[in-house]
PDB file of C-alpha atoms in Angstrom:
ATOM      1  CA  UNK C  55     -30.566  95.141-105.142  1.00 50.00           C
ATOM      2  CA  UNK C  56     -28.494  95.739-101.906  1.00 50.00           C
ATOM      3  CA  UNK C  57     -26.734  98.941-101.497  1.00 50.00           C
ATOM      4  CA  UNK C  58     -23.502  96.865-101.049  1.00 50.00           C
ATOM      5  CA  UNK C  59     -24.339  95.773-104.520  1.00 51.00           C
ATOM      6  CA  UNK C  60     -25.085  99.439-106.191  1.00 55.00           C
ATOM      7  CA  UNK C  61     -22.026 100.546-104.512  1.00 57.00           C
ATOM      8  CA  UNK C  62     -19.663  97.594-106.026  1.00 69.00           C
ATOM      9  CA  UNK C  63     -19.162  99.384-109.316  1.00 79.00           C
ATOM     10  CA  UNK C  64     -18.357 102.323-107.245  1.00 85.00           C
ATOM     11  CA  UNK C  65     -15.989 101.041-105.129  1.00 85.00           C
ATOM     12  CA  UNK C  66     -13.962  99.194-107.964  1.00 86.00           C
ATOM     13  CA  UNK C  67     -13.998 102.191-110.309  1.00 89.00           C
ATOM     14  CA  UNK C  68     -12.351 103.770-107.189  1.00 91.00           C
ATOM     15  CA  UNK C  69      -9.541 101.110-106.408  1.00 90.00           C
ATOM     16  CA  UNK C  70      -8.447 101.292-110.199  1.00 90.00           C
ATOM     17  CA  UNK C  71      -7.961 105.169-109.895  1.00 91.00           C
ATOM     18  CA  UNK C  72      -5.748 104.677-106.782  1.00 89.00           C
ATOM     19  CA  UNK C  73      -3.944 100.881-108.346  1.00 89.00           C
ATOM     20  CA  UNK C  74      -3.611 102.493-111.812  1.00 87.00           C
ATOM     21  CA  UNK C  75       0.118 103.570-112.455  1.00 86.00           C
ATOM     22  CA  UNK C  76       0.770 102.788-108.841  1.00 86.00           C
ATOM     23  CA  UNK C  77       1.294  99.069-108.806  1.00 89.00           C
ATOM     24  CA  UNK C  78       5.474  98.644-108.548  1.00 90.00           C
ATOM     25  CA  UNK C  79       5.575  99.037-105.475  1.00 91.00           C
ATOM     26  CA  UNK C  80       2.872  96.657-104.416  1.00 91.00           C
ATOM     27  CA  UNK C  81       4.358  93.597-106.973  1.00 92.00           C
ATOM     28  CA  UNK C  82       5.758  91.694-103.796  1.00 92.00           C
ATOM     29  CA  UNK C  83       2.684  90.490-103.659  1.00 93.00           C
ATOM     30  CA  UNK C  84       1.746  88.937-106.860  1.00 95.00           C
ATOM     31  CA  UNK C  85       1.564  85.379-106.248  1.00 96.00           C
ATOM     32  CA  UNK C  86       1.584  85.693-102.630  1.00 96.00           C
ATOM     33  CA  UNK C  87      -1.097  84.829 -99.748  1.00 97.00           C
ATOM     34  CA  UNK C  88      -2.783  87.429 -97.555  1.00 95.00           C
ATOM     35  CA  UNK C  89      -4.316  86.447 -94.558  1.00 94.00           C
ATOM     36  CA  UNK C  90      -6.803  89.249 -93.447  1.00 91.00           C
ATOM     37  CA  UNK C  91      -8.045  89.165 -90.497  1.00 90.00           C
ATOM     38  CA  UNK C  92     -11.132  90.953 -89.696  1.00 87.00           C
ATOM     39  CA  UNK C  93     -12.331  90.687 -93.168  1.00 83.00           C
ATOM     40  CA  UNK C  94     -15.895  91.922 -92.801  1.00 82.00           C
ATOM     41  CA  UNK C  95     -15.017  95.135 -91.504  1.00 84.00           C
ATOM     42  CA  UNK C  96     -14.338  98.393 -92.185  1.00 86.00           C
ATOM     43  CA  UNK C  97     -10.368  98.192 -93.132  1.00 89.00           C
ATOM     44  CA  UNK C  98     -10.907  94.680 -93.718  1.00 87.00           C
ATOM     45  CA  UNK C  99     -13.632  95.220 -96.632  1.00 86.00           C
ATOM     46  CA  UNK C 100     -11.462  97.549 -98.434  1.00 88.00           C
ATOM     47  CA  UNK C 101      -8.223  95.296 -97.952  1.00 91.00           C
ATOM     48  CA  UNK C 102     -10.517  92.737 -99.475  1.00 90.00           C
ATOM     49  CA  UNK C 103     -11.888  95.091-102.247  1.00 90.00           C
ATOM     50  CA  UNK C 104      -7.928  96.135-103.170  1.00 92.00           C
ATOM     51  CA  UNK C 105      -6.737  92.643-103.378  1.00 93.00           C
ATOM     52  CA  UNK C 106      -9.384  91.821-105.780  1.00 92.00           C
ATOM     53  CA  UNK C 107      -9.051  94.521-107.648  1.00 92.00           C
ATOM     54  CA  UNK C 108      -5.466  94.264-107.992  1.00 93.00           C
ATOM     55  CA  UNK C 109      -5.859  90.371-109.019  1.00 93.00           C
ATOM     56  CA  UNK C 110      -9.068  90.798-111.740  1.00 91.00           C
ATOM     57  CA  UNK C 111      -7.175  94.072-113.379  1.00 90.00           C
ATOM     58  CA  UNK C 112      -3.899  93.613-113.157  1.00 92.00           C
ATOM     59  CA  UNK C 113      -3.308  90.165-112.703  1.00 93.00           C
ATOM     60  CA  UNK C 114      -1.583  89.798-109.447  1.00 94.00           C
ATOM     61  CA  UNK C 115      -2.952  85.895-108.712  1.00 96.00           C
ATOM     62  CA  UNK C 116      -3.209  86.856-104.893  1.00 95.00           C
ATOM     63  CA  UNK C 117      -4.778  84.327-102.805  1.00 95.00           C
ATOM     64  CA  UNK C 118      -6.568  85.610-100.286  1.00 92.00           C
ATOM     65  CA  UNK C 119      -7.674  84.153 -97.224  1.00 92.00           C
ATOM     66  CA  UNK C 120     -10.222  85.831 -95.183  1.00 87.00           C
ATOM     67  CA  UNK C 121     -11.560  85.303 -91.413  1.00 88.00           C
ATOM     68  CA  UNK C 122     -14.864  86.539 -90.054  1.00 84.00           C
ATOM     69  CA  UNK C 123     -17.264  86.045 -87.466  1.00 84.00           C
ATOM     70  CA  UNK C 124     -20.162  85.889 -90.210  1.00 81.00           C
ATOM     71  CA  UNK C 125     -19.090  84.421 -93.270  1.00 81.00           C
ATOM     72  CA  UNK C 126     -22.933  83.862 -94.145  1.00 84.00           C
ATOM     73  CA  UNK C 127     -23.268  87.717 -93.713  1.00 81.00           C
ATOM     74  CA  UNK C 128     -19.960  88.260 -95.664  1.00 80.00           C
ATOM     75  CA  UNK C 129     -21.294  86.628 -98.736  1.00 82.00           C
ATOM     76  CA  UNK C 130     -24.571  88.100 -98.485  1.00 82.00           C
ATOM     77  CA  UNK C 131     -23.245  91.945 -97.764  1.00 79.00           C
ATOM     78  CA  UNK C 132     -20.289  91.715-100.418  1.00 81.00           C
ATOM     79  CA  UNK C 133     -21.471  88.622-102.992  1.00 80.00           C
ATOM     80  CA  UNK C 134     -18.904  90.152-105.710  1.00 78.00           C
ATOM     81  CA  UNK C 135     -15.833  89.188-103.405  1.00 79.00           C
ATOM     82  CA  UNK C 136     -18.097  86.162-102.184  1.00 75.00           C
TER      83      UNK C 136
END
């Protein structure tokens, strides 16, 4: 098991504590597309983590549409967003 794939639980469990109770003011974008550029890095993995966490948990049906230079490397590093 990768350490990208230990730390998914992690990484989740975290997004819910900071979504949880905290949602209102991000409801604009239930139903919406988000285009993130950059998607593989840094800022970009946790936009990417967010958006899925706010779709699987609390239903927001946010499309997301992510570029990278490496979308083999995306899938292999982060297979849960994948």
């Amino acid at each position: 098991m990768t350490a990208a794939a230990r730390a998914e639980p992690q990484v989740r469990t975290e997004c819910r504590k900071v979504l949880d109770g905290a949602t209102g003011p991000l409801s604009r974008l239930k139903g919406s597309c988000v285009l993130v550029a950059g998607g593989t890095g840094f800022v970009g993995t946790w936009l990417d983590e967010m958006l899925a966490c706010l779709n699987d948990d609390f239903g927001f049906g946010t499309r997301i549409i992510l570029l990278a230079r490496s979308i083999e490397q995306f899938q292999s590093a982060r297979r849960h967003l994948a």
